[in-house]
């Protein structure tokens, strides 16, 4: 009988959905042994430390488990210490490479699958909202509201504007789809184009990242959807930002490590960039005295744009599909590839 241990909070209806996949499945969920959620779909949870009796109880459950829903965020190394029988972990995040490497969680006989695609819709809506915020002069309106000033101004439009999407995975393609739906022209790039056509990836034009000095100047908005890898760290450097069109907006929903922070601050202060919409930062949480907090032309989110009230529903759908595949001996979706770090 396959034994599944749920390592982060799920509502009862989603636990029932997992149990309904196959009568052979045994699902264990002990909310008293994991962090309590602070909000819907909070898979990190509130600060939590297991005392000795709880550590012993959790270790016993880990030793009996074949499959984990999510990593044990309280004690990641328990997978290596106690979870030697675990053969598959379904993560609740799309970008797990840095986490897996930091804790050394890759081992022979263990398959890791990511949540790629689960967060595509909420993140794409966030990007659309961010572009609308700057097109409709929201930073100016926010400042005038704060100051109690009623002064007329003009707004722009998204229709006819150009968006560059850097990273055309599931999230990047959904960003492109929503942008084109409001009449934007979308150019995109990804790690390897592999002979793909623009139509294959839902964009108007495909470009190579190495040619960015040429095409970045065409974009009114640049959206970064890059995962954290050795190749992407620091990719958006001073020269890349300088190549962007003056008055354009940078949106980062990938990883903060991709952007040269000093170059970004300088471009925002000088007006080379009209603004930035940031769901991620090089160091999280962003320090309270960081200059990004006080810049009128910056919108900062605490890495929360992907967290939707429907996240657990989508995660459960993905997990149940993968569980059926696992029980049938078929290939799993979203298998983590350590050589790529995603």
CSV table of C-alpha atoms in Angstrom, one decimal:
chain,number,residue,atom,x,y,z
A,1,UNK,CA,0.0,0.0,0.0
A,2,UNK,CA,1.6,3.3,-1.1
A,3,UNK,CA,2.0,5.6,1.9
A,4,UNK,CA,1.8,9.4,1.4
A,5,UNK,CA,2.9,11.9,4.1
A,6,UNK,CA,1.6,15.4,3.7
A,7,UNK,CA,4.3,17.8,4.9
A,8,UNK,CA,2.5,21.1,4.6
A,9,UNK,CA,-1.1,22.2,5.3
A,10,UNK,CA,-3.9,21.1,3.0
A,11,UNK,CA,-7.6,21.7,3.6
A,12,UNK,CA,-9.8,18.6,4.2
A,13,UNK,CA,-11.4,18.6,0.7
A,14,UNK,CA,-8.0,18.3,-1.0
A,15,UNK,CA,-6.9,15.5,1.3
A,16,UNK,CA,-10.1,13.7,0.4
A,17,UNK,CA,-9.3,14.3,-3.3
A,18,UNK,CA,-5.9,12.6,-2.9
A,19,UNK,CA,-7.4,9.6,-1.1
A,20,UNK,CA,-10.0,9.2,-3.8
A,21,UNK,CA,-7.3,8.6,-6.5
A,22,UNK,CA,-7.0,5.0,-5.5
A,23,UNK,CA,-8.2,2.8,-2.6
A,24,UNK,CA,-4.6,1.5,-2.2
A,25,UNK,CA,-3.3,4.9,-1.2
A,26,UNK,CA,-2.8,5.6,2.5
A,27,UNK,CA,-2.6,9.4,3.2
A,28,UNK,CA,-1.2,10.6,6.5
A,29,UNK,CA,-1.8,14.2,7.6
A,30,UNK,CA,-0.8,15.4,11.1
A,31,UNK,CA,-1.4,19.1,11.4
A,32,UNK,CA,-0.1,19.0,14.9
A,33,UNK,CA,3.4,18.1,13.6
A,34,UNK,CA,3.7,20.7,10.9
A,35,UNK,CA,3.6,24.6,10.9
A,36,UNK,CA,0.2,26.1,10.9
A,37,UNK,CA,-0.7,28.2,7.8
A,38,UNK,CA,-0.8,32.0,8.2
A,39,UNK,CA,-3.0,32.3,5.2
A,40,UNK,CA,-4.5,30.1,2.4
A,41,UNK,CA,-1.8,28.1,0.6
A,42,UNK,CA,0.9,29.0,3.0
A,43,UNK,CA,3.3,26.1,2.7
A,44,UNK,CA,6.1,27.6,4.8
A,45,UNK,CA,3.7,28.2,7.8
A,46,UNK,CA,4.2,30.1,11.0
A,47,UNK,CA,7.4,29.6,13.0
A,48,UNK,CA,7.4,26.1,14.4
A,49,UNK,CA,9.8,23.9,16.4
A,50,UNK,CA,9.1,20.2,17.2
A,51,UNK,CA,9.7,19.2,20.7
A,52,UNK,CA,11.3,15.7,21.3
A,53,UNK,CA,8.0,13.8,21.3
A,54,UNK,CA,6.9,15.4,18.1
A,55,UNK,CA,10.3,14.9,16.5
A,56,UNK,CA,10.1,11.2,17.3
A,57,UNK,CA,6.5,11.0,15.9
A,58,UNK,CA,7.5,12.8,12.7
A,59,UNK,CA,10.6,10.6,12.3
A,60,UNK,CA,8.4,7.5,12.5
A,61,UNK,CA,6.0,8.8,9.9
A,62,UNK,CA,8.9,9.8,7.6
A,63,UNK,CA,10.4,6.3,7.9
A,64,UNK,CA,7.1,4.8,6.8
A,65,UNK,CA,6.5,7.1,3.8
A,66,UNK,CA,6.9,6.2,0.1
A,67,UNK,CA,5.8,9.7,-1.2
A,68,UNK,CA,5.9,13.1,0.3
A,69,UNK,CA,3.5,16.0,-0.6
A,70,UNK,CA,6.0,18.9,-0.2
A,71,UNK,CA,9.3,19.0,1.6
A,72,UNK,CA,9.4,19.2,5.4
A,73,UNK,CA,10.2,22.9,5.7
A,74,UNK,CA,10.8,22.6,9.4
A,75,UNK,CA,13.6,20.0,9.1
A,76,UNK,CA,14.5,19.5,5.4
A,77,UNK,CA,17.3,17.0,6.2
A,78,UNK,CA,14.7,14.6,7.7
A,79,UNK,CA,14.2,13.4,4.2
A,80,UNK,CA,17.8,12.2,4.2
A,81,UNK,CA,18.0,11.1,7.8
A,82,UNK,CA,14.6,9.4,8.2
A,83,UNK,CA,13.0,9.3,4.8
A,84,UNK,CA,15.3,6.7,3.2
A,85,UNK,CA,12.2,4.8,1.8
A,86,UNK,CA,10.8,7.9,0.2
A,87,UNK,CA,10.9,7.5,-3.6
A,88,UNK,CA,9.1,10.6,-4.8
A,89,UNK,CA,8.5,14.2,-3.5
A,90,UNK,CA,6.0,16.5,-5.0
A,91,UNK,CA,7.1,20.1,-4.3
A,92,UNK,CA,4.7,23.0,-3.9
A,93,UNK,CA,7.1,25.4,-5.7
A,94,UNK,CA,8.1,25.7,-9.3
A,95,UNK,CA,11.7,26.8,-8.5
A,96,UNK,CA,13.2,24.3,-6.1
A,97,UNK,CA,16.8,24.1,-7.4
A,98,UNK,CA,18.4,26.5,-4.9
A,99,UNK,CA,16.5,24.8,-2.0
A,100,UNK,CA,17.4,21.3,-3.1
A,101,UNK,CA,21.1,22.2,-3.5
A,102,UNK,CA,21.3,24.1,-0.2
A,103,UNK,CA,20.0,21.1,1.8
A,104,UNK,CA,21.6,18.4,-0.4
A,105,UNK,CA,18.2,16.7,-1.0
A,106,UNK,CA,19.0,15.0,-4.3
A,107,UNK,CA,19.9,11.3,-3.8
A,108,UNK,CA,19.8,8.1,-6.0
A,109,UNK,CA,16.4,6.5,-6.2
A,110,UNK,CA,14.5,9.7,-5.3
A,111,UNK,CA,12.4,11.6,-7.9
A,112,UNK,CA,11.5,15.2,-7.3
A,113,UNK,CA,8.7,16.9,-9.2
A,114,UNK,CA,8.0,20.7,-9.2
A,115,UNK,CA,4.8,22.7,-9.2
A,116,UNK,CA,5.6,24.2,-12.6
A,117,UNK,CA,2.4,25.6,-14.2
A,118,UNK,CA,0.5,25.9,-10.9
A,119,UNK,CA,1.3,29.5,-10.4
A,120,UNK,CA,1.1,30.6,-14.0
A,121,UNK,CA,-2.3,32.3,-13.9
A,122,UNK,CA,-1.8,34.4,-10.7
A,123,UNK,CA,1.6,35.5,-11.8
A,124,UNK,CA,0.5,36.4,-15.3
A,125,UNK,CA,-2.4,38.5,-13.8
A,126,UNK,CA,0.2,40.2,-11.5
A,127,UNK,CA,2.3,41.1,-14.5
A,128,UNK,CA,-0.7,42.5,-16.4
A,129,UNK,CA,-1.7,44.5,-13.3
A,130,UNK,CA,1.9,45.8,-12.9
A,131,UNK,CA,1.9,47.0,-16.6
A,132,UNK,CA,-1.5,48.6,-16.2
A,133,UNK,CA,-0.3,50.4,-13.0
A,134,UNK,CA,2.4,52.2,-14.9
A,135,UNK,CA,0.4,52.7,-18.1
A,136,UNK,CA,-2.3,54.3,-16.0
A,137,UNK,CA,0.1,56.5,-14.0
A,138,UNK,CA,-0.7,54.7,-10.7
A,139,UNK,CA,2.6,55.7,-9.0
A,140,UNK,CA,1.7,59.4,-9.7
A,141,UNK,CA,-1.9,59.0,-8.5
A,142,UNK,CA,-0.7,57.2,-5.4
A,143,UNK,CA,1.7,60.0,-4.5
A,144,UNK,CA,-1.0,62.7,-5.2
A,145,UNK,CA,-3.5,60.8,-3.0
A,146,UNK,CA,-0.9,60.6,-0.2
A,147,UNK,CA,-0.3,64.3,-0.5
A,148,UNK,CA,-4.0,65.3,-0.9
A,149,UNK,CA,-3.4,66.8,-4.3
A,150,UNK,CA,-6.0,66.9,-7.0
A,151,UNK,CA,-4.1,67.5,-10.3
A,152,UNK,CA,-5.1,66.2,-13.7
A,153,UNK,CA,-2.7,64.0,-15.7
A,154,UNK,CA,-2.7,61.8,-18.8
A,155,UNK,CA,-2.7,58.0,-18.9
A,156,UNK,CA,-1.2,55.7,-21.4
A,157,UNK,CA,-2.5,52.4,-22.9
A,158,UNK,CA,-1.2,48.8,-23.2
A,159,UNK,CA,-2.7,48.3,-26.6
A,160,UNK,CA,0.1,48.6,-29.1
A,161,UNK,CA,2.8,48.5,-26.5
A,162,UNK,CA,5.6,45.9,-26.6
A,163,UNK,CA,6.4,43.4,-23.9
A,164,UNK,CA,9.6,41.4,-23.8
A,165,UNK,CA,9.2,38.1,-21.8
A,166,UNK,CA,12.5,36.6,-20.7
A,167,UNK,CA,11.7,32.9,-20.0
A,168,UNK,CA,9.0,31.2,-21.9
A,169,UNK,CA,8.1,28.4,-19.6
A,170,UNK,CA,4.5,27.8,-18.4
A,171,UNK,CA,4.5,31.2,-16.6
A,172,UNK,CA,6.1,33.1,-19.4
A,173,UNK,CA,3.7,31.7,-21.9
A,174,UNK,CA,0.7,32.7,-19.8
A,175,UNK,CA,2.1,36.2,-19.4
A,176,UNK,CA,2.4,36.4,-23.2
A,177,UNK,CA,-1.2,35.1,-23.7
A,178,UNK,CA,-2.7,37.7,-21.4
A,179,UNK,CA,-0.6,40.5,-22.8
A,180,UNK,CA,-1.6,39.7,-26.4
A,181,UNK,CA,-5.2,39.5,-25.3
A,182,UNK,CA,-5.1,43.2,-24.5
A,183,UNK,CA,-3.5,44.0,-27.8
A,184,UNK,CA,0.2,44.1,-26.9
A,185,UNK,CA,3.0,42.9,-29.1
A,186,UNK,CA,5.1,40.2,-27.3
A,187,UNK,CA,8.6,39.2,-28.0
A,188,UNK,CA,10.1,36.4,-26.1
A,189,UNK,CA,13.3,34.5,-25.4
A,190,UNK,CA,14.1,31.3,-23.5
A,191,UNK,CA,17.1,29.2,-22.5
A,192,UNK,CA,17.1,27.3,-25.8
A,193,UNK,CA,14.9,28.0,-28.8
A,194,UNK,CA,15.2,24.4,-30.1
A,195,UNK,CA,13.8,25.3,-33.5
A,196,UNK,CA,10.5,26.6,-31.9
A,197,UNK,CA,8.5,29.1,-33.8
A,198,UNK,CA,6.8,32.2,-32.3
A,199,UNK,CA,3.4,30.5,-32.8
A,200,UNK,CA,4.6,27.5,-30.8
A,201,UNK,CA,5.3,29.6,-27.8
A,202,UNK,CA,2.4,32.1,-28.2
A,203,UNK,CA,4.5,35.2,-29.0
A,204,UNK,CA,4.9,37.6,-32.0
A,205,UNK,CA,8.6,37.2,-32.2
A,206,UNK,CA,11.4,34.9,-30.8
A,207,UNK,CA,14.8,36.3,-30.1
A,208,UNK,CA,18.1,35.1,-28.6
A,209,UNK,CA,19.1,36.3,-25.2
A,210,UNK,CA,22.7,36.9,-26.5
A,211,UNK,CA,21.2,39.5,-28.9
A,212,UNK,CA,19.5,41.5,-26.1
A,213,UNK,CA,21.5,44.7,-26.8
A,214,UNK,CA,19.5,44.8,-30.1
A,215,UNK,CA,16.0,44.0,-29.1
A,216,UNK,CA,15.6,45.2,-25.5
A,217,UNK,CA,15.3,48.7,-26.9
A,218,UNK,CA,12.0,47.7,-28.6
A,219,UNK,CA,10.2,46.9,-25.3
A,220,UNK,CA,8.1,49.2,-23.2
A,221,UNK,CA,7.9,46.5,-20.5
A,222,UNK,CA,10.5,43.7,-19.8
A,223,UNK,CA,9.2,40.8,-17.7
A,224,UNK,CA,11.8,38.4,-16.1
A,225,UNK,CA,10.6,34.9,-15.5
A,226,UNK,CA,14.0,33.3,-15.1
A,227,UNK,CA,14.6,30.6,-12.5
A,228,UNK,CA,17.6,30.8,-10.2
A,229,UNK,CA,20.5,28.9,-11.8
A,230,UNK,CA,24.3,29.4,-12.1
A,231,UNK,CA,23.7,30.8,-15.6
A,232,UNK,CA,21.0,33.3,-14.6
A,233,UNK,CA,22.6,34.9,-11.5
A,234,UNK,CA,23.5,38.5,-12.4
A,235,UNK,CA,22.4,38.1,-16.0
A,236,UNK,CA,20.5,41.4,-16.0
A,237,UNK,CA,23.6,43.6,-15.4
A,238,UNK,CA,24.3,47.3,-16.0
A,239,UNK,CA,24.8,46.8,-19.7
A,240,UNK,CA,21.5,45.0,-20.1
A,241,UNK,CA,19.6,47.6,-18.2
A,242,UNK,CA,21.3,50.3,-20.2
A,243,UNK,CA,20.1,48.6,-23.4
A,244,UNK,CA,16.5,48.9,-22.3
A,245,UNK,CA,14.4,51.7,-23.7
A,246,UNK,CA,14.4,54.9,-21.7
A,247,UNK,CA,11.1,55.1,-19.8
A,248,UNK,CA,10.5,51.4,-19.9
A,249,UNK,CA,9.4,49.3,-16.9
A,250,UNK,CA,11.2,46.2,-15.5
A,251,UNK,CA,9.0,43.5,-14.0
A,252,UNK,CA,10.7,40.6,-12.1
A,253,UNK,CA,8.7,37.6,-11.0
A,254,UNK,CA,11.5,35.1,-11.4
A,255,UNK,CA,14.4,35.4,-9.0
A,256,UNK,CA,16.0,38.5,-7.5
A,257,UNK,CA,19.5,37.1,-8.0
A,258,UNK,CA,19.1,37.7,-11.8
A,259,UNK,CA,19.3,41.5,-11.5
A,260,UNK,CA,22.3,43.7,-10.6
A,261,UNK,CA,20.7,45.6,-7.8
A,262,UNK,CA,23.0,48.6,-7.9
A,263,UNK,CA,22.4,49.0,-11.7
A,264,UNK,CA,18.7,48.8,-11.1
A,265,UNK,CA,18.7,51.4,-8.4
A,266,UNK,CA,20.8,53.8,-10.5
A,267,UNK,CA,18.5,53.3,-13.5
A,268,UNK,CA,15.4,54.0,-11.4
A,269,UNK,CA,16.9,57.1,-9.8
A,270,UNK,CA,18.1,58.6,-13.1
A,271,UNK,CA,14.8,58.0,-14.9
A,272,UNK,CA,16.3,55.6,-17.4
A,273,UNK,CA,13.7,53.2,-16.2
A,274,UNK,CA,10.2,54.6,-15.5
A,275,UNK,CA,9.7,52.0,-12.9
A,276,UNK,CA,9.9,48.5,-11.6
A,277,UNK,CA,7.4,45.9,-10.4
A,278,UNK,CA,9.2,43.4,-8.1
A,279,UNK,CA,7.8,40.3,-6.5
A,280,UNK,CA,11.4,39.1,-5.7
A,281,UNK,CA,14.5,40.6,-4.3
A,282,UNK,CA,18.2,39.6,-4.1
A,283,UNK,CA,17.9,39.2,-0.4
A,284,UNK,CA,14.6,38.1,1.1
A,285,UNK,CA,13.0,39.5,3.2
A,286,UNK,CA,14.0,42.9,1.8
A,287,UNK,CA,15.7,44.8,4.6
A,288,UNK,CA,13.5,47.5,6.2
A,289,UNK,CA,16.0,50.3,5.3
A,290,UNK,CA,16.4,49.2,1.7
A,291,UNK,CA,16.0,52.1,-0.8
A,292,UNK,CA,13.5,50.2,-3.0
A,293,UNK,CA,10.8,50.6,-0.3
A,294,UNK,CA,10.7,54.4,-0.5
A,295,UNK,CA,11.0,54.8,-4.3
A,296,UNK,CA,7.7,56.2,-5.8
A,297,UNK,CA,8.4,54.4,-9.1
A,298,UNK,CA,8.7,50.9,-7.6
A,299,UNK,CA,6.1,48.4,-6.6
A,300,UNK,CA,7.4,45.8,-4.1
A,301,UNK,CA,5.6,42.6,-3.3
A,302,UNK,CA,6.9,40.2,-0.6
A,303,UNK,CA,7.3,37.2,-3.0
A,304,UNK,CA,3.5,36.7,-2.8
A,305,UNK,CA,2.2,37.3,-6.3
A,306,UNK,CA,2.1,33.6,-7.0
A,307,UNK,CA,0.1,32.8,-3.9
A,308,UNK,CA,-3.5,32.4,-4.9
A,309,UNK,CA,-6.6,31.3,-3.0
A,310,UNK,CA,-6.8,28.6,-5.6
A,311,UNK,CA,-3.2,27.4,-5.2
A,312,UNK,CA,-4.0,24.3,-3.1
A,313,UNK,CA,-6.7,23.3,-5.6
A,314,UNK,CA,-4.3,23.4,-8.5
A,315,UNK,CA,-1.5,21.7,-6.5
A,316,UNK,CA,-3.9,18.9,-5.6
A,317,UNK,CA,-4.9,18.5,-9.3
A,318,UNK,CA,-1.3,18.2,-10.3
A,319,UNK,CA,-0.4,15.8,-7.4
A,320,UNK,CA,-3.4,13.6,-8.1
A,321,UNK,CA,-2.5,13.4,-11.8
A,322,UNK,CA,1.1,12.6,-10.9
A,323,UNK,CA,0.0,10.1,-8.3
A,324,UNK,CA,-2.1,8.2,-11.0
A,325,UNK,CA,1.0,8.2,-13.2
A,326,UNK,CA,3.2,7.0,-10.4
A,327,UNK,CA,0.8,4.1,-9.5
A,328,UNK,CA,0.6,3.1,-13.2
A,329,UNK,CA,4.4,3.3,-13.7
A,330,UNK,CA,4.0,6.2,-16.2
A,331,UNK,CA,6.4,9.2,-16.5
A,332,UNK,CA,5.7,12.0,-14.0
A,333,UNK,CA,5.1,15.6,-14.9
A,334,UNK,CA,7.6,18.3,-14.0
A,335,UNK,CA,10.5,16.0,-13.0
A,336,UNK,CA,13.3,18.1,-11.5
A,337,UNK,CA,16.5,18.1,-13.6
A,338,UNK,CA,19.5,18.9,-11.3
A,339,UNK,CA,21.8,19.7,-14.2
A,340,UNK,CA,19.4,22.6,-15.1
A,341,UNK,CA,18.5,23.4,-11.5
A,342,UNK,CA,14.7,23.3,-12.3
